[in-house]
Coordinates of C-alpha atoms and ligand atoms in Angstrom, one line a residue:
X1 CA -10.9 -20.7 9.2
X2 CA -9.6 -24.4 8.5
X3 CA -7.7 -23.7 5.1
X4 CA -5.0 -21.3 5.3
X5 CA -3.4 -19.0 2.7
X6 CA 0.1 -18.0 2.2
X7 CA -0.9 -14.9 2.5
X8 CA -2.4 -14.7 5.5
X9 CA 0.0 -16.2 7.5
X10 CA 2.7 -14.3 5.6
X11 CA 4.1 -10.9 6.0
X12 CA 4.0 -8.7 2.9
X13 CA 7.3 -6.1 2.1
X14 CA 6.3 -3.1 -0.6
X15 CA 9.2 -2.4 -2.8
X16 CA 8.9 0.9 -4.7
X17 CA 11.2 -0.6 -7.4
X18 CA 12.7 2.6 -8.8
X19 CA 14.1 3.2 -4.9
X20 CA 15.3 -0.2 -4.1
X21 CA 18.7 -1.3 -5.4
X22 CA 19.7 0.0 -9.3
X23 CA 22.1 -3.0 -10.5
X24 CA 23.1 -0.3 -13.6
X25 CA 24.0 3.0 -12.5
X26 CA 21.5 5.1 -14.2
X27 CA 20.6 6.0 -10.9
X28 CA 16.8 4.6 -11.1
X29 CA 16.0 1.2 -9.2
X30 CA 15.8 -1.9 -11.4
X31 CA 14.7 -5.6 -11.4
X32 CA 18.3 -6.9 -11.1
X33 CA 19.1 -5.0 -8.5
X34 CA 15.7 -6.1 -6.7
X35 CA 17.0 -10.1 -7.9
X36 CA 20.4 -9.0 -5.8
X37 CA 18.8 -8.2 -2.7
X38 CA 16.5 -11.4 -2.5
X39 CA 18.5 -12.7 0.0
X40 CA 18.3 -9.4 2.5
X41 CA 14.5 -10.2 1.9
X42 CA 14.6 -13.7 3.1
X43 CA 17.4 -16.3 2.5
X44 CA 15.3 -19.0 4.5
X45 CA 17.3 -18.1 7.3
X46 CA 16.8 -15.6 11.1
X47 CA 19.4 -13.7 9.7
X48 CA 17.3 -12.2 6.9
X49 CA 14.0 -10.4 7.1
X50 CA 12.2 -13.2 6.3
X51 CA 8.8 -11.5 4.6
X52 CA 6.8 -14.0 2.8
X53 CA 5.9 -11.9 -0.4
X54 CA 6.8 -8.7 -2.5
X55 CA 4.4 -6.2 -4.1
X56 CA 6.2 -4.4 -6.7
X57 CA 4.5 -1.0 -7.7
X58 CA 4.1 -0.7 -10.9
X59 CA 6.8 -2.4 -13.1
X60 CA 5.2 -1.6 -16.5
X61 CA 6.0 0.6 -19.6
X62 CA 5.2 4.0 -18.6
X63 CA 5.6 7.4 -19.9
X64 CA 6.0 8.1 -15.8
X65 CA 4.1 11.4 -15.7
X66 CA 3.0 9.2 -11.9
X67 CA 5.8 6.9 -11.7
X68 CA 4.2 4.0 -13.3
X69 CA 0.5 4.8 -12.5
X70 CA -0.3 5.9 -16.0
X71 CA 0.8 2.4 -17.8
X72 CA 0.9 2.3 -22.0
X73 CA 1.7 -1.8 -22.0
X74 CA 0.2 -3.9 -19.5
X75 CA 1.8 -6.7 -20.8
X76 CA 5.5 -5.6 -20.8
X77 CA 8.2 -4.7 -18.5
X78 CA 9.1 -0.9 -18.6
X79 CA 13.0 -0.6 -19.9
X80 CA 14.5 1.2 -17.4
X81 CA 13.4 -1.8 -14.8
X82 CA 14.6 -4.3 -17.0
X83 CA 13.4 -7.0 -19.4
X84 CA 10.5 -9.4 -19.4
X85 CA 13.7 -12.3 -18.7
X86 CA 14.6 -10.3 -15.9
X87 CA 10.9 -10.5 -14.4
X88 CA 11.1 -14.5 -15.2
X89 CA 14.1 -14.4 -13.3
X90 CA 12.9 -12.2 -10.6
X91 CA 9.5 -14.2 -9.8
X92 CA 12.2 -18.0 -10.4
X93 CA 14.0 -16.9 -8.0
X94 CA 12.0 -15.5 -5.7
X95 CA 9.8 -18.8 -5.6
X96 CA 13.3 -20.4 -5.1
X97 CA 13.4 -18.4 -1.7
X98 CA 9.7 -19.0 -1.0
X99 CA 8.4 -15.4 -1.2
X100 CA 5.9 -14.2 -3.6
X101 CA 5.6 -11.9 -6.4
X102 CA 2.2 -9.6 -6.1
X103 CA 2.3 -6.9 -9.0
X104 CA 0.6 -3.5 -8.9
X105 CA -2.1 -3.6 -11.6
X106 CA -3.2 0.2 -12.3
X107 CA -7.3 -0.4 -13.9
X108 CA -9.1 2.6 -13.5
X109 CA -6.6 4.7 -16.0
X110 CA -4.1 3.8 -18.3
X111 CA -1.7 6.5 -20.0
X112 CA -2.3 8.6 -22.4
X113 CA 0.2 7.2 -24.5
X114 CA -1.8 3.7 -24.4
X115 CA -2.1 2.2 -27.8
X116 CA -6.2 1.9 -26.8
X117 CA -6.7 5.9 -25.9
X118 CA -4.3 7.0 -29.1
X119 CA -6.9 4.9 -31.2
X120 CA -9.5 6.4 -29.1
X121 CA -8.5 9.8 -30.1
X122 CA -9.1 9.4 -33.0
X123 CA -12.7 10.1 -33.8
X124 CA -15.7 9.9 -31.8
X125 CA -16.3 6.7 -34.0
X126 CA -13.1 4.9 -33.0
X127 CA -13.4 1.5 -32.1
X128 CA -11.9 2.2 -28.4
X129 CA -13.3 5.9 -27.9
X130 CA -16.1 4.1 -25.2
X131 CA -13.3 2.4 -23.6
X132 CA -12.9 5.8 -22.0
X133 CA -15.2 8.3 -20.5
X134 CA -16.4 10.9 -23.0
X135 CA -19.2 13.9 -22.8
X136 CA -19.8 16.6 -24.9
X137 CA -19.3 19.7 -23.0
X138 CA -22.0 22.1 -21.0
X139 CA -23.0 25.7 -22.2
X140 CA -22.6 24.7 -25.6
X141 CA -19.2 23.0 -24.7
X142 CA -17.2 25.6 -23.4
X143 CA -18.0 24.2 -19.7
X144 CA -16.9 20.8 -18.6
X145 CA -20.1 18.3 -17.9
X146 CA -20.0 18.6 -14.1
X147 CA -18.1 19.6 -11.4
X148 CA -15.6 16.8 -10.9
X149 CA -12.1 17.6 -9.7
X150 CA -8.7 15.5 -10.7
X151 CA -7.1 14.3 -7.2
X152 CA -3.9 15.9 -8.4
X153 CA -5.7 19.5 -9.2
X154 CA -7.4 21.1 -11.7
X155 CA -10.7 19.6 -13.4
X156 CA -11.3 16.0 -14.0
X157 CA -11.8 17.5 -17.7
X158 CA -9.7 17.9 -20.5
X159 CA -11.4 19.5 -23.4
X160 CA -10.0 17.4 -26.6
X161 CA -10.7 19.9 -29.6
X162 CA -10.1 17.8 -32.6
X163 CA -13.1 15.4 -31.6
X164 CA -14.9 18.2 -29.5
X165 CA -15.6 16.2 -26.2
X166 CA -14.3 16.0 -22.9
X167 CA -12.8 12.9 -21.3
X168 CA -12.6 12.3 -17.7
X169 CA -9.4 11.6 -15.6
X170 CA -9.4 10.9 -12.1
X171 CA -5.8 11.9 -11.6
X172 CA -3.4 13.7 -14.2
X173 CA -4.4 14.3 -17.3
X174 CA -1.8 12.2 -19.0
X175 CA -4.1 9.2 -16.9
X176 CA -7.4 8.8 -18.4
X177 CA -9.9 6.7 -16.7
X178 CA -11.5 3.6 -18.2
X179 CA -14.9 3.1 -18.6
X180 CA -15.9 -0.1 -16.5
X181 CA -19.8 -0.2 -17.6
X182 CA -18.3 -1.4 -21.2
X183 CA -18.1 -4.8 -21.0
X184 CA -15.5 -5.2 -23.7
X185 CA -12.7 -3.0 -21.8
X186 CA -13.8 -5.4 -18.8
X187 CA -12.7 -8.5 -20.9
X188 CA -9.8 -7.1 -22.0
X189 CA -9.0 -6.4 -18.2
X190 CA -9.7 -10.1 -17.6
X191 CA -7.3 -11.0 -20.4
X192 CA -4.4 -8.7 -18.8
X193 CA -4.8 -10.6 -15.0
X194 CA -4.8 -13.6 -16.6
X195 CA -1.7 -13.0 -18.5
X196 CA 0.4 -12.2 -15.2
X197 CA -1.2 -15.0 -13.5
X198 CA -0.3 -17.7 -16.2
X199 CA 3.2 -16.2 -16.0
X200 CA 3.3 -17.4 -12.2
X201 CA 2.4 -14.0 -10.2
X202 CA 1.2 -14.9 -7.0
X203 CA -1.6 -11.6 -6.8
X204 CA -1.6 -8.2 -7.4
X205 CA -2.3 -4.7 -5.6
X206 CA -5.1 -2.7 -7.3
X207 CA -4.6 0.7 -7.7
X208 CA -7.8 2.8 -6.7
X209 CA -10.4 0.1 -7.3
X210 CA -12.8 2.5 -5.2
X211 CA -12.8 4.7 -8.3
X212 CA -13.4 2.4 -11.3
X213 CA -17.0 2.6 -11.8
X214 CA -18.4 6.5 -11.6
X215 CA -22.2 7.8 -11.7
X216 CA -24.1 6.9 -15.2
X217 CA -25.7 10.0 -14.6
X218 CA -22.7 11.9 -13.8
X219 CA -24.1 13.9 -10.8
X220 CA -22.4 17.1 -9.5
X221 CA -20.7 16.2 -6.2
X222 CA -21.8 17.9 -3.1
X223 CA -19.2 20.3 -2.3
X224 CA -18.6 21.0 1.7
X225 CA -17.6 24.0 3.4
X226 CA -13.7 25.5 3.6
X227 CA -12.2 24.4 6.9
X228 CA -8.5 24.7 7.4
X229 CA -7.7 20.4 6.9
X230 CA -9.8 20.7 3.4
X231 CA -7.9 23.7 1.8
X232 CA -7.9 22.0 -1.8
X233 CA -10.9 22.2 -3.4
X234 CA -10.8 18.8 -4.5
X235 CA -11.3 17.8 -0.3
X236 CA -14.3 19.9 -0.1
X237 CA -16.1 17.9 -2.2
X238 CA -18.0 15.1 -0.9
X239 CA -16.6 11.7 -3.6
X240 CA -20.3 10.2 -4.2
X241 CA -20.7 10.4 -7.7
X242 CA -17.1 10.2 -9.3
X243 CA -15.7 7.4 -6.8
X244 CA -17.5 4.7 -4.1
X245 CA -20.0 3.8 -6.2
X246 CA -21.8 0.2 -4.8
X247 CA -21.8 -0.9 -8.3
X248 CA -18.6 -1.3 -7.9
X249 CA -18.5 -4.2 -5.7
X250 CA -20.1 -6.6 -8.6
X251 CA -16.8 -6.1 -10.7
X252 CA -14.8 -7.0 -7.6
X253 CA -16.8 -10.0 -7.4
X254 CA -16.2 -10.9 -11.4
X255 CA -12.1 -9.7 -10.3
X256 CA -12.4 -11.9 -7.7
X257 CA -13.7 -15.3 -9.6
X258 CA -11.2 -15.0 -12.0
X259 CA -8.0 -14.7 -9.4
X260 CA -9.5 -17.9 -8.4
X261 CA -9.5 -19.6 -11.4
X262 CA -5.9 -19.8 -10.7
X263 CA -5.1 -21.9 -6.9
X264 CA -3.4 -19.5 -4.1
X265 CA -3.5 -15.9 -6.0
X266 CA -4.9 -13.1 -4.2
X267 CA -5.8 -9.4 -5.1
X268 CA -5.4 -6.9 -2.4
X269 CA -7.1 -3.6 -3.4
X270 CA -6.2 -0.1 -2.3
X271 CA -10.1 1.5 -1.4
X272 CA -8.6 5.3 -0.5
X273 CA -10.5 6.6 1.9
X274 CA -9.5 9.7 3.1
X275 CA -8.2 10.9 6.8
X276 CA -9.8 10.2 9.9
X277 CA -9.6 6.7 7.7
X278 CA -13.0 5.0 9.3
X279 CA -12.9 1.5 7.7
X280 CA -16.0 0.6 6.5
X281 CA -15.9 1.1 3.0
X282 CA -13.0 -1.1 2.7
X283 CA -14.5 -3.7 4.4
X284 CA -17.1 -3.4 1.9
X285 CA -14.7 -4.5 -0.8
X286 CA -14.4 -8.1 0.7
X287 CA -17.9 -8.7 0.0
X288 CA -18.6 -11.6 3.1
X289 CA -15.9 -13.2 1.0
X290 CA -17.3 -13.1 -2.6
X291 CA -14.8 -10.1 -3.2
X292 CA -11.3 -9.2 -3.1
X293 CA -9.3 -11.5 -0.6
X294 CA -8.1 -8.3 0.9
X295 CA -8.5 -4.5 1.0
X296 CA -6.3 -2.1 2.6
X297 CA -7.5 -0.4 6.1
X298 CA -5.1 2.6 6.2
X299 CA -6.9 4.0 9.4
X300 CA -3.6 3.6 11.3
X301 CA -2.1 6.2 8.7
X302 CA -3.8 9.0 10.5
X303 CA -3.4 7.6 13.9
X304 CA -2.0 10.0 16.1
X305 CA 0.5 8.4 18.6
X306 CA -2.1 7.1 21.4
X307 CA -3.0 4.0 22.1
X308 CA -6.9 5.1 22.1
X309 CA -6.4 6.0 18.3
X310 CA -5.1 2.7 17.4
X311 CA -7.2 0.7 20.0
X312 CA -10.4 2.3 18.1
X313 CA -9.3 1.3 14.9
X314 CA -8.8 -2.2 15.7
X315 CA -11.8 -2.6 17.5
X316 CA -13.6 -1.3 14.3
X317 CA -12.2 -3.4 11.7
X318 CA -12.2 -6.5 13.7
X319 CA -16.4 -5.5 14.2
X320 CA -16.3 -4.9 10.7
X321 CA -14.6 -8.0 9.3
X322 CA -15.8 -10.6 12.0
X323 CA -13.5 -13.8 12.5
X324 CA -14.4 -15.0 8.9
X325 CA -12.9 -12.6 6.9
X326 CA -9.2 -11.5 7.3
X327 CA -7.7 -8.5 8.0
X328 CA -4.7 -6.5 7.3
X329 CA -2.7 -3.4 8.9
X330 CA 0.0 -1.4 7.6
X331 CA 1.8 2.2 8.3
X332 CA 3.3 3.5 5.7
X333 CA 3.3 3.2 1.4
X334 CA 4.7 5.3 -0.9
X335 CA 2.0 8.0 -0.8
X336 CA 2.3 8.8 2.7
X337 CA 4.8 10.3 5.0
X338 CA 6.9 7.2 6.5
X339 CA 6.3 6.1 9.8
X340 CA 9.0 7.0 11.8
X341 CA 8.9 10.6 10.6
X342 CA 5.5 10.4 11.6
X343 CA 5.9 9.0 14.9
X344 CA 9.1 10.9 16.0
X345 CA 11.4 8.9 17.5
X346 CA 13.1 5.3 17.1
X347 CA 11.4 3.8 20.6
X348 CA 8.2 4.6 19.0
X349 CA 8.8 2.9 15.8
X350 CA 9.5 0.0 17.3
X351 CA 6.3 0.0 19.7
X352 CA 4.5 0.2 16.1
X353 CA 6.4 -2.4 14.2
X354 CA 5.5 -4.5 17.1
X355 CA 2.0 -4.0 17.1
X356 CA 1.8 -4.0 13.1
X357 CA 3.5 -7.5 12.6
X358 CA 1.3 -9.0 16.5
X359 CA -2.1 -8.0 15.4
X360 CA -4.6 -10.6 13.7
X361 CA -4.1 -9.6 9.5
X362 CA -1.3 -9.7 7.0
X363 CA 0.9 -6.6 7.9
X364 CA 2.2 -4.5 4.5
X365 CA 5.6 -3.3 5.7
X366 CA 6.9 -0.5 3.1
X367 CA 10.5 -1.0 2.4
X368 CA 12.9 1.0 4.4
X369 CA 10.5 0.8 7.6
X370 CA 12.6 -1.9 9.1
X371 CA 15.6 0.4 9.5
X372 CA 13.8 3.4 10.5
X373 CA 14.1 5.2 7.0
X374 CA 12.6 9.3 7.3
X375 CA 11.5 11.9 5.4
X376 CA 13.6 12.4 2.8
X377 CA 14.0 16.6 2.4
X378 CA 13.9 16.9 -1.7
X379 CA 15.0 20.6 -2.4
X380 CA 12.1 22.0 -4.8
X381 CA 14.3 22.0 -8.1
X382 CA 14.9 18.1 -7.3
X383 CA 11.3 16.9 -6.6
X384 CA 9.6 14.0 -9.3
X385 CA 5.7 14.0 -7.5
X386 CA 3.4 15.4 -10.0
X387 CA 1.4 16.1 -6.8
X388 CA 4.3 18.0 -5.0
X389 CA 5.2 20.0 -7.9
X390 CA 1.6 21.1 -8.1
X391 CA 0.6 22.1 -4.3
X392 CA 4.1 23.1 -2.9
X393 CA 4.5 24.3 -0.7
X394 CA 1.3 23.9 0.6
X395 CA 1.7 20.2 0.1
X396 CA 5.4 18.6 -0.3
X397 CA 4.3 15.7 -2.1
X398 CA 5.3 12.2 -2.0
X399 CA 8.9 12.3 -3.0
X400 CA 9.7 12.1 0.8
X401 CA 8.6 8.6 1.3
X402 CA 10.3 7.2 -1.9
X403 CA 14.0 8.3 -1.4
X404 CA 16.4 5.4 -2.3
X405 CA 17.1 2.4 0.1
X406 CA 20.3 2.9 2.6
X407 CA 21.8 -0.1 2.0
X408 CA 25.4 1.0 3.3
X409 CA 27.4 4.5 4.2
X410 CA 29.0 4.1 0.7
X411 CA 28.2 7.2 -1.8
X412 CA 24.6 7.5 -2.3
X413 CA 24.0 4.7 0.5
X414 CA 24.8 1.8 -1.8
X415 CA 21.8 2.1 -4.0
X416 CA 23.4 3.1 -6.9
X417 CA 27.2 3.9 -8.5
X418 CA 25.1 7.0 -10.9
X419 CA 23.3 9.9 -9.6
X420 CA 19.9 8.6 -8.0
X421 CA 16.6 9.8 -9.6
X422 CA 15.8 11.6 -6.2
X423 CA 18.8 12.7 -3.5
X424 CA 19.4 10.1 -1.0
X425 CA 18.4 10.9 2.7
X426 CA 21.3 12.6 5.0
X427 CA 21.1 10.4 7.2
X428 CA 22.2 8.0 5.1
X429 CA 25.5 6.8 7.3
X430 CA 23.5 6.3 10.5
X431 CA 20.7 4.7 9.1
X432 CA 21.8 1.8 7.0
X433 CA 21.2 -1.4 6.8
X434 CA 25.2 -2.7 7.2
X435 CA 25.3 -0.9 10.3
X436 CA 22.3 -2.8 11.5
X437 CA 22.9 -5.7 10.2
X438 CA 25.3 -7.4 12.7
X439 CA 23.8 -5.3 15.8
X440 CA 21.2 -7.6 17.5
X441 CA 20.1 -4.3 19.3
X442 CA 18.9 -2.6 15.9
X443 CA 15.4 -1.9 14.6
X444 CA 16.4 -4.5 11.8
X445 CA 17.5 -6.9 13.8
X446 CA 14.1 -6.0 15.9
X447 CA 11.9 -6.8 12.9
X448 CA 14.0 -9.7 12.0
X449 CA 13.0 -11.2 15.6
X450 CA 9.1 -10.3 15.5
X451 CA 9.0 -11.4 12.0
X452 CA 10.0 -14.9 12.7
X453 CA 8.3 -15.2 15.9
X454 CA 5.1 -14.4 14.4
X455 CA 6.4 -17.2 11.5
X456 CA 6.9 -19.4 15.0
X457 CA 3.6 -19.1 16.7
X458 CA 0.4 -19.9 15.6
X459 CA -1.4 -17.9 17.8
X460 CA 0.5 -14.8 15.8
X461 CA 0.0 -15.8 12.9
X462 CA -3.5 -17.3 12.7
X463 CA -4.9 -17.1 16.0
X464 CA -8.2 -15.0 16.9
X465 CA -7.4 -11.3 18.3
X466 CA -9.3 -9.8 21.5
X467 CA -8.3 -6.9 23.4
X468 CA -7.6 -6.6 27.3
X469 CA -9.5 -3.5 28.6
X470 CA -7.0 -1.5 31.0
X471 CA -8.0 0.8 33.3
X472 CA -4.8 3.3 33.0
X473 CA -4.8 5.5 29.1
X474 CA -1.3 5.4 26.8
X475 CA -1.2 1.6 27.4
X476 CA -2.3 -1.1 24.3
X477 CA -2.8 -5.0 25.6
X478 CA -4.4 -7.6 23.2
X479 CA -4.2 -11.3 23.4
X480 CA -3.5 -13.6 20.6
X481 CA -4.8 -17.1 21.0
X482 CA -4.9 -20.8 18.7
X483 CA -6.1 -23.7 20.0
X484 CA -2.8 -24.1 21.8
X485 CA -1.6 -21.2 22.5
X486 CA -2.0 -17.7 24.5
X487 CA -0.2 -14.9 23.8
X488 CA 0.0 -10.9 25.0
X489 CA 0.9 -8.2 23.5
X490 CA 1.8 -5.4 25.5
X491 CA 2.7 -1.8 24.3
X492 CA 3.3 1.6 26.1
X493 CA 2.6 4.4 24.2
X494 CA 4.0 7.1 26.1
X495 CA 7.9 7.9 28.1
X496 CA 6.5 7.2 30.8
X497 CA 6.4 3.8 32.7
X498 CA 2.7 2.5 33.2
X499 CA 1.2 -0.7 35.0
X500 CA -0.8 -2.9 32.9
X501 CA -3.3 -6.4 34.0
X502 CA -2.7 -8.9 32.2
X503 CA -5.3 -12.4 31.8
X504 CA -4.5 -14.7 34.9
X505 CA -1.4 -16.9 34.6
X506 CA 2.2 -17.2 34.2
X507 CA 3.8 -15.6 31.2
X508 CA 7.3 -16.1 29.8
X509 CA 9.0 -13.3 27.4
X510 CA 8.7 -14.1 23.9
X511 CA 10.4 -10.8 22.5
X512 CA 10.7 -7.8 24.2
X513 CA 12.6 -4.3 23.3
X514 CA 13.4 -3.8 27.4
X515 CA 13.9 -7.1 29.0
X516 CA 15.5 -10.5 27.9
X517 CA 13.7 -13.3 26.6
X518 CA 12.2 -16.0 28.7
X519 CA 12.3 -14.4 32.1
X520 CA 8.6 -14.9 34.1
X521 CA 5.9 -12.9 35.2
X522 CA 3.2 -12.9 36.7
X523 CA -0.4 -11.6 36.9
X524 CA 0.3 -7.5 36.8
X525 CA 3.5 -5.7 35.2
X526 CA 5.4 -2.3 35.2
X527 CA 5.5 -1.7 31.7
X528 CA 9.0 0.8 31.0
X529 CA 8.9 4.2 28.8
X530 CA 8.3 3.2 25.3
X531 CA 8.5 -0.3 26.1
X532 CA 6.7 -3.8 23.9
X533 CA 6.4 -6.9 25.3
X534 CA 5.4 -10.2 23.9
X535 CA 4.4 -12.9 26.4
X536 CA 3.4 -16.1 26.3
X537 CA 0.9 -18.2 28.6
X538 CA 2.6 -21.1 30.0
Ligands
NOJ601 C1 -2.8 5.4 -6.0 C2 -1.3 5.1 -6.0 O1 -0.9 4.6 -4.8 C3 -0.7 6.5 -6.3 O2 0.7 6.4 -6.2 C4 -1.1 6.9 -7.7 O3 -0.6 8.2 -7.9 C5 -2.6 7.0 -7.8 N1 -3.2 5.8 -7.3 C6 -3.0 7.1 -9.3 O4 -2.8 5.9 -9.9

């Protein structure tokens, strides 16, 4: 690839905005607050993070049944983030800093309070009712038209007496899904990504693009048998008919033209795909380049912790993608359970932030990863997730992942002087980012370093990805090379020391979490419990 993009040389930070710094003290996250914190995000110099762009999830006005997934004004800021000022200032001076604004556009529903589905309850004759998905009912209308579930439980349904028809919605019921064969609620679409790019967004992340168009013939799924990982009935079904549709790559094309009418945007667009997470179908959303720029893989989010796992998934995508297209990692967002808890312990986390910001791809790094943020534990009368609330305690919902930032070991780690919207972690005054901040030993200060060596070096940053076959298991070795440049990557997976072979030559430490930079070696190395290595040819 000859002409680069920002973002695929860059590194890309989620902030879940109502978690990340509240400037007010109504205890919720806010723009201003975000506008404070620019400078921990990159300040231009090694002592900040240094991450090239933001996404913000959704930042809209919202009734927040799903926290800003079920939008009723796409072209507004929601109050209780701030003003449409605030997000001028935001995206000024975040250009100021060099790192760029991507915005979570939500497509494939809008809330029930939107202006468009109030008019299009109206009457079956209302000028929006085919914006949405309507069908009379089965059994003269007492059954829904097929058997279609809603990811957060219960039918896909909801019976809407006054106009005697059902409408469809993916999610909650509050979130009903557009219809994306009507090409006048596609224009309108246009109109709305055009207004945030003329504004000076840099791209957006596109909620559940997988699931905009759905079968014209509405077509029962195929429902699976009960097994003890697909409990809910919603996971037995077999998602052919109500989401991964191939028609649905055409409209990513006509997304993807008119992102480009605008130099250096990009759309990165979440296709779900359920555990083990094979990532085909998202490679299927770049469309040899005539689609989105990029699509999430989120295979590594079921990886278990061995190196086979990860090795298998990078293998795959690379296969999949080829060198022309580009590829991205990441492990963790605000729907999953964060990484560290995930992985266990701090020596792992930093074997996995190494390998997410060495491998060839723009890594997403969810916010509180880079000082080893957990689980938060969200006592039952506490929890927000419509999905928690729903299926605990079979399910404990997503509240865990989005606790607030811990910025210090002030009260309610420095996120806010008011009572945060969900409890801040106990750990709160260990894990923090003052405390890390002037410890060059930290997992901040580790991300810091990998961060701006992969900003350094080409061959991390651009460079072509191929993996060094080892003979022993538990060990990960890929080599990163530009025209230049050669560099290894070298992880151990387990707490146990194993010997790796490395490509012929001399090497000289680039970063390492066991042994100091620039010492030499050669040909074959003891690789320490837990222990990443970056090395460089010389
Ligand atoms: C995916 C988003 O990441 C999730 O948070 C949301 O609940 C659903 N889409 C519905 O919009």
């Amino acid at each position: 690839m000859s002409d680069r993009e920002w973002w695929q040389d860059g590194v890309v930070y989620q902030i879940y905005p109502r978690s990340f710094a509240d400037s007010n003290g109504d205890g919720v996250g806010d723009l201003r607050g975000i506008i404070e914190r620019l400078d921990y995000l990159n300040d231009g110099t090694e002592q900040s993070l240094g991450v090239d762009a933001i996404w913000l999830s959704p930042i809209n006005p919202s009734p927040m049944f799903d926290f800003g997934y079920d939008v009723s004004d796409y072209r507004s800021i929601a109050a209780e983030f701030g003003t449409v000022e605030d997000f001028e200032e935001l995206v000024t001076e975040a250009h100021r800093r060099g790192i760029r604004i991507l915005l979570d556009l939500v497509m494939n529903h809008c809330s029930s309070e939107h202006p468009w589905f109030r008019e299009a309850l109206t009457s079956r004759e209302a000028e929006k009712r085919d914006w949405f998905i309507w069908h009379d009912g089965n059994e003269g209308g007492t059954e829904p038209p097929n058997n279609w579930l809603a990811a957060f439980g219960g039918r896909a349904w909801e019976w809407h007496e006054p106009t005697r028809q059902y409408y469809l919605h993916s999610f909650l019921k509050e979130q009903p899904d557009f219809d994306w064969r009507n090409p006048a609620l596609k224009q309108a679409m246009w109109s709305i990504v055009r207004h945030w790019l003329d504004r000076g967004v840099d791209g957006f992340r596109l909620d559940v693009v997988n699931w905009f168009l759905k079968d014209d013939e509405l077509r029962d799924n195929p429902v699976g048998p009960l097994s003890l990982d697909r409990l809910r009935p919603y996971d037995r079904q077999h998602h052919v008919y109500d989401r991964n549709r191939p028609e649905t790559i055409g409209v990513m094309k006509e997304l993807r033209r008119v992102v480009d009418e605008h130099p250096h945007r990009m759309a990165v667009g979440e296709v779900f795909v359920p555990a083990p997470g094979d990532p085909e179908l998202p490679a299927q959303y770049y469309a040899d380049g005539e689609g989105l720029h990029l699509s999430f893989n989120f295979a590594f989010l079921y990886c278990n912790w061995d190196a086979g796992s990860f090795a298998r998934v990078i293998d795959r995508w690379e296969e999949l993608l080829g060198p022309d297209l580009w590829p991205n990692y990441t492990l963790s967002n605000h729907d999953q359970p964060r990484a560290r808890s995930r992985y266990g312990t701090e020596e792992r986390a930093r074997v996995a932030a190494a390998m997410l910001l060495t491998l060839r791809g723009t890594p997403f790094l969810y916010y509180g990863e880079e000082i080893g943020m957990t689980n938060g534990r969200i006592p039952r009368w506490r929890m927000q997730d419509p999905l928690g609330k729903r299926y605990w305690p079979l399910h404990p919902g997503r509240d865990p992942a989005r606790t607030p930032m811990q910025w210090s070991a002030e009260q309610h780690a420095g996120f806010t002087r008011g009572r945060p919207w969900l409890p801040v972690n106990g750990d709160y005054d260990a894990v923090n980012v003052e405390r890390q901040d002037g410890d060059p030993k930290s997992l901040l200060a580790w991300h810091r370093r990998l961060i701006h060596l992969r900003k350094r070096e080409p061959a991390l940053h651009r460079g072509g990805c191929r993996r060094v076959p080892q003979t022993v298991a538990d060990v990960l070795v890929y080599e990163r090379s530009s025209e230049r440049d050669r560099i290894v990557v070298a992880l151990d997976f387990v707490s146990e020391p194993r010997r790796v072979k490395l490509p012929e030559g001399e090497y000289r430490v680039l970063a390492g979490t066991h042994r100091a930079a620039d010492a030499i070696e050669i040909g074959s190395l003891e690789l320490a419990a837990d222990e990443a290595l970056i090395l460089k040819r010389s």
